[in-house]
Amino acid sequence: MHTVVVGTSGTTAADVLAVARGGARIELSGEAVAALAKARGIIDALAAEPTPVYGVSTGFGALATRHISPELRAQLQRNIVRSHAAGMGPRVEREVVRALMFLRLKTVCSGHTGVRPEVAQTMADLLNAGITPVVHEYGSLGCSGDLAPLSHCALTLMGEGDAEGVDGVVRPAAELLAEHGIAPVELREKEGLALLNGTDGMLGMLIMALADLDTLYKSADVTAALSLEALLGTDKVLAPELHAIRPHPGQGASAANMLAVLEGSELTGHHQDGAPRVQDAYSVRCAPQVAGAGRDTMAHARLVAERELASAVDNPVVLPDGRVESNGNFHGAPVAYVLDFLAIAVADLGSIAERRTDRLLDKNRSHGLPPFLADDAGVDSGLMIAQYTQAALVSELKRLAVPASADSIPSSAMQEDHVSMGWSAARKLRTAVDNLARIIAVELYAATRAIELREGLTPAPASQAVIDAVRAAGVEGPGPDRFLAPDLAAADAFVRSGRVLSAVEPVTGPLR
C-alpha cells in the first residue's frame, strides 16, 4: 500500500488525494517528531508561567479574558472539543473527513502548533485504521477555520462520539479505538484548540474538486468536439493561429484538444455544401473561450491551494524564535474566494454544454437531424426530456454559483465578527461538480447518437473511439424510445470515471 510520509513541510495535493481517496498509510518523519517535541517544550514552559497566554492558560474567543488555573486546563481542552462538536445535518462524505483529518495532521506536524508528538501519532493511527469520525454538513463558518467539523474529529481522538469503521458501520468511537489498540488522547494545554483551528475542510474539498474538474474539463472539450461534428460545424475556428492572438493559456489548450479530437473527420464543414452558414452558433464556436476561461480559473485556484498547503494555520502559533503569537491566519477568505470562483466557472461550462445539446435536438437548428434525435418523431420523444433534466441541472448550477464568501454572520459575541463561509462555498462546489458530470454525460449521450444518425459520413477516429467505448459501457445508440434513466446513469458513470479520456487519448495523445 502507498505510504505518505508527513514532514514539517512539503505536503502535496497528490498526498491529500492518496490519503482521502486512496486509503494511503501515513508515517511521521523524524524531522516532524523533533519539531513537535521542540514546539511542545515552548508551550510547557509558557504553561508554567503566571502570565496568561491565549489558548494555553486562558479561555477561548470571547471568553479569552479568563485566566485558567493549572488544575482546570485539561478540562478546558476537553470542553472546547465537546462544546464545539456541535454539527448538524447529513453526514459529510468519508473522503472529505479523511482529507480534513490529514490536513490538520499536516499542520500539527509543522511544529507551529505546540501539540505533543503522541497526539500527532494517534491522529495518524486513526487514519491508518480507517476510522472515520462522523462529521455533519452544518457547523462551520470558515473562521476560526472549520471549527465544528474539526471538533468532531478531535472528539473521536478522545474516544468520544461516533465514528465509522472500515466496514462502514457507525459505532461509538471508544469501541473502534479499542479494537485497533489505539489509546484515547488525554489533551493538555493548547492541544484542543490546535486540533480545531484550521481551514482543512475547505482546503481538502478544493483539492478534490480540482482533481475532478481536471477530468471533467478535458471531457467537456471532447463532448464539445463531438457536438460540433454532429452539427456539421467548422473546425477552422480551432486553428492555433487564431488562439495565439488572444493568448489565454486555457483557451489555447481547449482549442487544441478539440482540434485533436476532430482530426480526420468527414463531418466538419459539410454545412457549406447544401446550407451555407457563415459562422457556427456561439455555443459551438466559442467553446474553447468558455472552457478555457474555466481552465485559467482552475490554475488560479490551484495556486491558492498550493499556498494553503504550504501554510501552518493555527491560533496562536509557535514561531521559530520561540514566541507564541495570536494571529488571523485561520480566516478562510483566500480559499473561499476560489471555491466560489470555481462554482461560477462550472455553472458557465454546464450552461454552454446544455445549449449545444438543445441545438442537437432542434430540427430547425440541427442541420438535418431528426427532431429530438427520435427514431419516429411524434410516436417517439427521443431525447426531449433528457434535455429537460440537463436544463434542470444547469439551473441548479446557477443557484450554486451565488457566492457564499460574500456573506458573513457575526458570532462569538461579536469577537468573530467577520467570517469567510468557506466551508459552505466548498460544500456547494461539490454539488456543482457532481451536476457538471451529469450535464456533460447528457451532451455525450446526445452527440454520440447524433453522429451515428449522420449516415454516409465518417466521424473522426477519436470520435468513433468514444462512441465505441460508450456503447461498450452499456449506453445504447439510436432507436425507438426506451427507459432512458439507465442510459443516462451509465453515461454519467462513463464521464465521472474518466473513461471519455481513456477512450480518446490512445488516438489523440494526452489531452492538455
Tab-separated table of N, CA and C in Angstrom, residues 281-398:
chain	number	residue	atom	x	y	z
A	281	ALA	N	-22.975	28.784	-34.306
A	281	ALA	CA	-23.505	29.479	-33.133
A	281	ALA	C	-22.425	29.607	-32.057
A	282	TYR	N	-22.632	30.550	-31.162
A	282	TYR	CA	-21.650	30.810	-30.113
A	282	TYR	C	-21.349	29.572	-29.282
A	283	SER	N	-22.381	28.787	-28.972
A	283	SER	CA	-22.165	27.634	-28.097
A	283	SER	C	-21.199	26.627	-28.709
A	284	VAL	N	-21.078	26.655	-30.042
A	284	VAL	CA	-20.141	25.791	-30.749
A	284	VAL	C	-18.831	26.533	-31.007
A	285	ARG	N	-18.933	27.724	-31.552
A	285	ARG	CA	-17.746	28.476	-31.965
A	285	ARG	C	-16.920	28.953	-30.767
A	286	CYS	N	-17.571	29.284	-29.693
A	286	CYS	CA	-16.876	29.856	-28.526
A	286	CYS	C	-16.597	28.828	-27.434
A	287	ALA	N	-16.742	27.555	-27.741
A	287	ALA	CA	-16.492	26.525	-26.730
A	287	ALA	C	-15.103	26.648	-26.095
A	288	PRO	N	-14.036	26.871	-26.880
A	288	PRO	CA	-12.716	26.979	-26.236
A	288	PRO	C	-12.576	28.210	-25.347
A	289	GLN	N	-13.265	29.284	-25.728
A	289	GLN	CA	-13.158	30.507	-24.921
A	289	GLN	C	-13.789	30.311	-23.546
A	290	VAL	N	-14.930	29.647	-23.497
A	290	VAL	CA	-15.619	29.429	-22.219
A	290	VAL	C	-14.891	28.372	-21.391
A	291	ALA	N	-14.611	27.233	-21.996
A	291	ALA	CA	-13.895	26.184	-21.262
A	291	ALA	C	-12.498	26.647	-20.877
A	292	GLY	N	-11.880	27.441	-21.740
A	292	GLY	CA	-10.541	27.945	-21.452
A	292	GLY	C	-10.524	28.889	-20.272
A	293	ALA	N	-11.531	29.752	-20.171
A	293	ALA	CA	-11.610	30.649	-19.015
A	293	ALA	C	-11.756	29.859	-17.722
A	294	GLY	N	-12.518	28.780	-17.787
A	294	GLY	CA	-12.635	27.917	-16.616
A	294	GLY	C	-11.318	27.258	-16.258
A	295	ARG	N	-10.562	26.851	-17.254
A	295	ARG	CA	-9.253	26.245	-17.008
A	295	ARG	C	-8.308	27.245	-16.330
A	296	ASP	N	-8.354	28.486	-16.777
A	296	ASP	CA	-7.496	29.504	-16.170
A	296	ASP	C	-7.944	29.803	-14.735
A	297	THR	N	-9.234	29.729	-14.486
A	297	THR	CA	-9.743	29.860	-13.116
A	297	THR	C	-9.211	28.726	-12.255
A	298	MET	N	-9.194	27.526	-12.811
A	298	MET	CA	-8.640	26.385	-12.077
A	298	MET	C	-7.161	26.587	-11.774
A	299	ALA	N	-6.426	27.165	-12.716
A	299	ALA	CA	-5.000	27.400	-12.487
A	299	ALA	C	-4.787	28.343	-11.309
A	300	HIS	N	-5.611	29.383	-11.228
A	300	HIS	CA	-5.520	30.299	-10.086
A	300	HIS	C	-5.902	29.591	-8.791
A	301	ALA	N	-6.969	28.807	-8.834
A	301	ALA	CA	-7.398	28.072	-7.637
A	301	ALA	C	-6.327	27.083	-7.196
A	302	ARG	N	-5.652	26.475	-8.142
A	302	ARG	CA	-4.592	25.518	-7.804
A	302	ARG	C	-3.426	26.229	-7.105
A	303	LEU	N	-3.117	27.451	-7.552
A	303	LEU	CA	-2.064	28.232	-6.909
A	303	LEU	C	-2.431	28.549	-5.458
A	304	VAL	N	-3.689	28.933	-5.238
A	304	VAL	CA	-4.147	29.214	-3.877
A	304	VAL	C	-4.072	27.953	-3.019
A	305	ALA	N	-4.486	26.823	-3.576
A	305	ALA	CA	-4.436	25.561	-2.834
A	305	ALA	C	-3.001	25.210	-2.461
A	306	GLU	N	-2.068	25.426	-3.376
A	306	GLU	CA	-0.657	25.125	-3.084
A	306	GLU	C	-0.130	26.009	-1.962
A	307	ARG	N	-0.520	27.273	-1.981
A	307	ARG	CA	-0.081	28.177	-0.917
A	307	ARG	C	-0.666	27.767	0.433
A	308	GLU	N	-1.947	27.368	0.415
A	308	GLU	CA	-2.587	26.971	1.660
A	308	GLU	C	-1.995	25.663	2.175
A	309	LEU	N	-1.623	24.776	1.255
A	309	LEU	CA	-0.965	23.531	1.653
A	309	LEU	C	0.378	23.806	2.327
A	310	ALA	N	1.032	24.878	1.923
A	310	ALA	CA	2.329	25.230	2.490
A	310	ALA	C	2.196	26.013	3.793
A	311	SER	N	0.958	26.246	4.225
A	311	SER	CA	0.707	27.082	5.403
A	311	SER	C	0.556	26.242	6.665
A	312	ALA	N	0.829	26.870	7.801
A	312	ALA	CA	0.551	26.288	9.116
A	312	ALA	C	-0.506	27.165	9.764
A	313	VAL	N	-1.756	26.739	9.699
A	313	VAL	CA	-2.878	27.569	10.144
A	313	VAL	C	-3.287	27.154	11.557
A	314	ASP	N	-3.059	28.039	12.501
A	314	ASP	CA	-3.461	27.817	13.886
A	314	ASP	C	-3.453	29.176	14.589
A	315	ASN	N	-4.045	29.229	15.761
A	315	ASN	CA	-4.028	30.441	16.576
A	315	ASN	C	-4.138	30.064	18.050
A	316	PRO	N	-3.130	30.436	18.863
A	316	PRO	CA	-1.877	31.095	18.474
A	316	PRO	C	-0.913	30.093	17.845
A	317	VAL	N	0.170	30.623	17.272
A	317	VAL	CA	1.184	29.766	16.659
A	317	VAL	C	2.507	29.917	17.383
A	318	VAL	N	3.296	28.858	17.317
A	318	VAL	CA	4.648	28.870	17.865
A	318	VAL	C	5.599	29.264	16.739
A	319	LEU	N	6.287	30.385	16.903
A	319	LEU	CA	7.204	30.879	15.882
A	319	LEU	C	8.604	30.307	16.093
A	320	PRO	N	9.438	30.304	15.041
A	320	PRO	CA	10.772	29.705	15.168
A	320	PRO	C	11.627	30.301	16.278
A	321	ASP	N	11.396	31.564	16.624
A	321	ASP	CA	12.195	32.183	17.674
A	321	ASP	C	11.651	31.918	19.082
A	322	GLY	N	10.592	31.080	19.175
A	322	GLY	CA	10.065	30.712	20.473
A	322	GLY	C	8.879	31.526	20.935
A	323	ARG	N	8.537	32.593	20.195
A	323	ARG	CA	7.354	33.363	20.574
A	323	ARG	C	6.086	32.590	20.233
A	324	VAL	N	5.057	32.806	21.048
A	324	VAL	CA	3.738	32.255	20.774
A	324	VAL	C	2.805	33.432	20.576
A	325	GLU	N	2.306	33.600	19.331
A	325	GLU	CA	1.598	34.815	18.973
A	325	GLU	C	0.206	34.505	18.405
A	326	SER	N	-0.746	35.346	18.785
A	326	SER	CA	-2.074	35.286	18.174
A	326	SER	C	-2.016	35.875	16.769
A	327	ASN	N	-2.932	35.423	15.911
A	327	ASN	CA	-2.937	35.877	14.517
A	327	ASN	C	-4.313	35.629	13.913
A	328	GLY	N	-4.482	36.006	12.660
A	328	GLY	CA	-5.753	35.795	11.969
A	328	GLY	C	-5.637	34.892	10.763
A	329	ASN	N	-4.594	34.044	10.735
A	329	ASN	CA	-4.367	33.207	9.550
A	329	ASN	C	-5.429	32.139	9.339
A	330	PHE	N	-6.265	31.916	10.344
A	330	PHE	CA	-7.328	30.915	10.210
A	330	PHE	C	-8.478	31.401	9.335
A	331	HIS	N	-8.497	32.686	8.993
A	331	HIS	CA	-9.610	33.204	8.178
A	331	HIS	C	-9.578	32.561	6.796
A	332	GLY	N	-10.709	32.052	6.360
A	332	GLY	CA	-10.754	31.246	5.143
A	332	GLY	C	-10.933	31.998	3.849
A	333	ALA	N	-10.841	33.336	3.862
A	333	ALA	CA	-11.141	34.110	2.655
A	333	ALA	C	-10.369	33.664	1.413
A	334	PRO	N	-9.041	33.443	1.473
A	334	PRO	CA	-8.332	33.061	0.239
A	334	PRO	C	-8.891	31.807	-0.413
A	335	VAL	N	-9.231	30.822	0.415
A	335	VAL	CA	-9.757	29.565	-0.114
A	335	VAL	C	-11.220	29.731	-0.519
A	336	ALA	N	-11.986	30.459	0.279
A	336	ALA	CA	-13.411	30.644	-0.007
A	336	ALA	C	-13.630	31.327	-1.353
A	337	TYR	N	-12.814	32.336	-1.641
A	337	TYR	CA	-12.997	33.066	-2.904
A	337	TYR	C	-12.836	32.147	-4.119
A	338	VAL	N	-11.794	31.316	-4.113
A	338	VAL	CA	-11.575	30.487	-5.302
A	338	VAL	C	-12.597	29.351	-5.380
A	339	LEU	N	-13.090	28.881	-4.223
A	339	LEU	CA	-14.170	27.900	-4.260
A	339	LEU	C	-15.396	28.482	-4.956
A	340	ASP	N	-15.728	29.718	-4.637
A	340	ASP	CA	-16.856	30.379	-5.288
A	340	ASP	C	-16.566	30.666	-6.754
A	341	PHE	N	-15.339	31.067	-7.041
A	341	PHE	CA	-14.954	31.359	-8.427
A	341	PHE	C	-15.115	30.103	-9.282
A	342	LEU	N	-14.696	28.967	-8.751
A	342	LEU	CA	-14.842	27.705	-9.494
A	342	LEU	C	-16.307	27.372	-9.730
A	343	ALA	N	-17.167	27.650	-8.748
A	343	ALA	CA	-18.593	27.364	-8.932
A	343	ALA	C	-19.174	28.192	-10.069
A	344	ILE	N	-18.699	29.425	-10.237
A	344	ILE	CA	-19.149	30.267	-11.352
A	344	ILE	C	-18.700	29.667	-12.677
A	345	ALA	N	-17.424	29.262	-12.753
A	345	ALA	CA	-16.909	28.672	-13.988
A	345	ALA	C	-17.632	27.376	-14.331
A	346	VAL	N	-17.899	26.563	-13.325
A	346	VAL	CA	-18.618	25.302	-13.538
A	346	VAL	C	-20.011	25.560	-14.081
A	347	ALA	N	-20.689	26.568	-13.530
A	347	ALA	CA	-22.040	26.893	-13.998
A	347	ALA	C	-22.029	27.301	-15.464
A	348	ASP	N	-21.023	28.052	-15.873
A	348	ASP	CA	-20.977	28.507	-17.260
A	348	ASP	C	-20.625	27.374	-18.207
A	349	LEU	N	-19.738	26.486	-17.789
A	349	LEU	CA	-19.411	25.335	-18.640
A	349	LEU	C	-20.629	24.439	-18.811
A	350	GLY	N	-21.370	24.218	-17.729
A	350	GLY	CA	-22.595	23.430	-17.830
A	350	GLY	C	-23.618	24.097	-18.723
A	351	SER	N	-23.698	25.424	-18.645
A	351	SER	CA	-24.678	26.165	-19.434
A	351	SER	C	-24.402	26.061	-20.930
A	352	ILE	N	-23.139	26.193	-21.333
A	352	ILE	CA	-22.829	26.149	-22.763
A	352	ILE	C	-22.988	24.718	-23.300
A	353	ALA	N	-22.720	23.721	-22.466
A	353	ALA	CA	-22.925	22.330	-22.891
A	353	ALA	C	-24.404	22.051	-23.125
A	354	GLU	N	-25.254	22.580	-22.255
A	354	GLU	CA	-26.705	22.390	-22.425
A	354	GLU	C	-27.195	23.057	-23.699
A	355	ARG	N	-26.641	24.219	-24.041
A	355	ARG	CA	-27.061	24.917	-25.271
A	355	ARG	C	-26.718	24.094	-26.513
A	356	ARG	N	-25.573	23.432	-26.501
A	356	ARG	CA	-25.220	22.583	-27.639
A	356	ARG	C	-26.163	21.387	-27.727
A	357	THR	N	-26.509	20.807	-26.574
A	357	THR	CA	-27.449	19.683	-26.573
A	357	THR	C	-28.790	20.112	-27.154
A	358	ASP	N	-29.290	21.247	-26.717
A	358	ASP	CA	-30.571	21.740	-27.213
A	358	ASP	C	-30.527	21.948	-28.726
A	359	ARG	N	-29.415	22.436	-29.223
A	359	ARG	CA	-29.255	22.644	-30.670
A	359	ARG	C	-29.288	21.314	-31.423
A	360	LEU	N	-28.689	20.286	-30.848
A	360	LEU	CA	-28.713	18.964	-31.486
A	360	LEU	C	-30.131	18.414	-31.610
A	361	LEU	N	-31.010	18.792	-30.678
A	361	LEU	CA	-32.356	18.221	-30.633
A	361	LEU	C	-33.381	19.025	-31.432
A	362	ASP	N	-33.050	20.240	-31.825
A	362	ASP	CA	-33.995	21.127	-32.508
A	362	ASP	C	-33.827	20.989	-34.015
A	363	LYS	N	-34.836	20.457	-34.686
A	363	LYS	CA	-34.727	20.199	-36.136
A	363	LYS	C	-34.504	21.476	-36.932
A	364	ASN	N	-34.872	22.635	-36.368
A	364	ASN	CA	-34.679	23.900	-37.073
A	364	ASN	C	-33.244	24.422	-36.972
A	365	ARG	N	-32.455	23.825	-36.096
A	365	ARG	CA	-31.087	24.315	-35.909
A	365	ARG	C	-30.045	23.207	-35.981
A	366	SER	N	-30.467	21.974	-36.185
A	366	SER	CA	-29.526	20.850	-36.133
A	366	SER	C	-29.002	20.446	-37.504
A	367	HIS	N	-29.468	21.113	-38.562
A	367	HIS	CA	-28.952	20.894	-39.918
A	367	HIS	C	-29.146	19.453	-40.388
A	368	GLY	N	-30.414	19.026	-40.311
A	368	GLY	CA	-30.781	17.755	-40.913
A	368	GLY	C	-30.970	16.599	-39.971
A	369	LEU	N	-30.779	16.791	-38.690
A	369	LEU	CA	-31.010	15.711	-37.728
A	369	LEU	C	-32.503	15.618	-37.413
A	370	PRO	N	-33.005	14.423	-37.072
A	370	PRO	CA	-34.429	14.279	-36.756
A	370	PRO	C	-34.786	15.010	-35.467
A	371	PRO	N	-36.034	15.454	-35.330
A	371	PRO	CA	-36.438	16.149	-34.103
A	371	PRO	C	-36.130	15.316	-32.859
A	372	PHE	N	-35.457	15.934	-31.914
A	372	PHE	CA	-35.109	15.313	-30.633
A	372	PHE	C	-34.310	14.009	-30.797
A	373	LEU	N	-33.720	13.851	-31.974
A	373	LEU	CA	-32.957	12.638	-32.304
A	373	LEU	C	-33.808	11.392	-32.129
A	374	ALA	N	-35.121	11.548	-32.373
A	374	ALA	CA	-36.078	10.461	-32.182
A	374	ALA	C	-36.059	9.508	-33.376
A	375	ASP	N	-36.425	8.268	-33.115
A	375	ASP	CA	-36.483	7.261	-34.181
A	375	ASP	C	-37.672	7.513	-35.094
A	376	ASP	N	-38.836	7.777	-34.517
A	376	ASP	CA	-40.058	8.071	-35.266
A	376	ASP	C	-40.746	9.231	-34.547
A	377	ALA	N	-40.307	10.465	-34.874
A	377	ALA	CA	-40.747	11.649	-34.135
A	377	ALA	C	-42.263	11.751	-34.121
A	378	GLY	N	-42.811	11.968	-32.952
A	378	GLY	CA	-44.261	12.005	-32.778
A	378	GLY	C	-44.704	10.772	-32.040
A	379	VAL	N	-44.322	9.616	-32.572
A	379	VAL	CA	-44.517	8.369	-31.836
A	379	VAL	C	-43.454	8.291	-30.730
A	380	ASP	N	-42.220	8.659	-31.092
A	380	ASP	CA	-41.106	8.673	-30.144
A	380	ASP	C	-40.782	10.106	-29.736
A	381	SER	N	-40.412	10.292	-28.478
A	381	SER	CA	-39.983	11.617	-27.986
A	381	SER	C	-38.473	11.780	-28.006
A	382	GLY	N	-37.753	10.708	-28.250
A	382	GLY	CA	-36.306	10.805	-28.327
A	382	GLY	C	-35.692	11.308	-27.037
A	383	LEU	N	-34.817	12.299	-27.162
A	383	LEU	CA	-34.082	12.817	-26.008
A	383	LEU	C	-34.684	14.109	-25.471
A	384	MET	N	-35.952	14.349	-25.779
A	384	MET	CA	-36.596	15.583	-25.338
A	384	MET	C	-36.429	15.815	-23.834
A	385	ILE	N	-36.754	14.802	-23.031
A	385	ILE	CA	-36.763	15.007	-21.587
A	385	ILE	C	-35.368	14.850	-20.990
A	386	ALA	N	-34.461	14.216	-21.721
A	386	ALA	CA	-33.063	14.212	-21.277
A	386	ALA	C	-32.537	15.645	-21.225
A	387	GLN	N	-32.962	16.450	-22.208
A	387	GLN	CA	-32.563	17.867	-22.194
A	387	GLN	C	-33.248	18.622	-21.061
A	388	TYR	N	-34.474	18.251	-20.723
A	388	TYR	CA	-35.136	18.860	-19.559
A	388	TYR	C	-34.295	18.621	-18.293
A	389	THR	N	-33.866	17.366	-18.140
A	389	THR	CA	-33.052	17.020	-16.976
A	389	THR	C	-31.768	17.834	-16.964
A	390	GLN	N	-31.149	17.942	-18.123
A	390	GLN	CA	-29.921	18.718	-18.238
A	390	GLN	C	-30.180	20.192	-17.899
A	391	ALA	N	-31.290	20.726	-18.383
A	391	ALA	CA	-31.634	22.116	-18.096
A	391	ALA	C	-31.871	22.336	-16.603
A	392	ALA	N	-32.514	21.375	-15.943
A	392	ALA	CA	-32.731	21.489	-14.502
A	392	ALA	C	-31.406	21.508	-13.749
A	393	LEU	N	-30.463	20.694	-14.196
A	393	LEU	CA	-29.143	20.678	-13.574
A	393	LEU	C	-28.417	22.002	-13.781
A	394	VAL	N	-28.538	22.573	-14.967
A	394	VAL	CA	-27.916	23.867	-15.241
A	394	VAL	C	-28.526	24.953	-14.357
A	395	SER	N	-29.822	24.925	-14.214
A	395	SER	CA	-30.487	25.906	-13.365
A	395	SER	C	-29.983	25.799	-11.926
A	396	GLU	N	-29.793	24.569	-11.465
A	396	GLU	CA	-29.252	24.370	-10.130
A	396	GLU	C	-27.826	24.912	-10.036
A	397	LEU	N	-27.027	24.714	-11.090
A	397	LEU	CA	-25.661	25.246	-11.086
A	397	LEU	C	-25.652	26.761	-10.943
A	398	LYS	N	-26.602	27.414	-11.569
A	398	LYS	CA	-26.661	28.878	-11.472
A	398	LYS	C	-26.955	29.320	-10.048
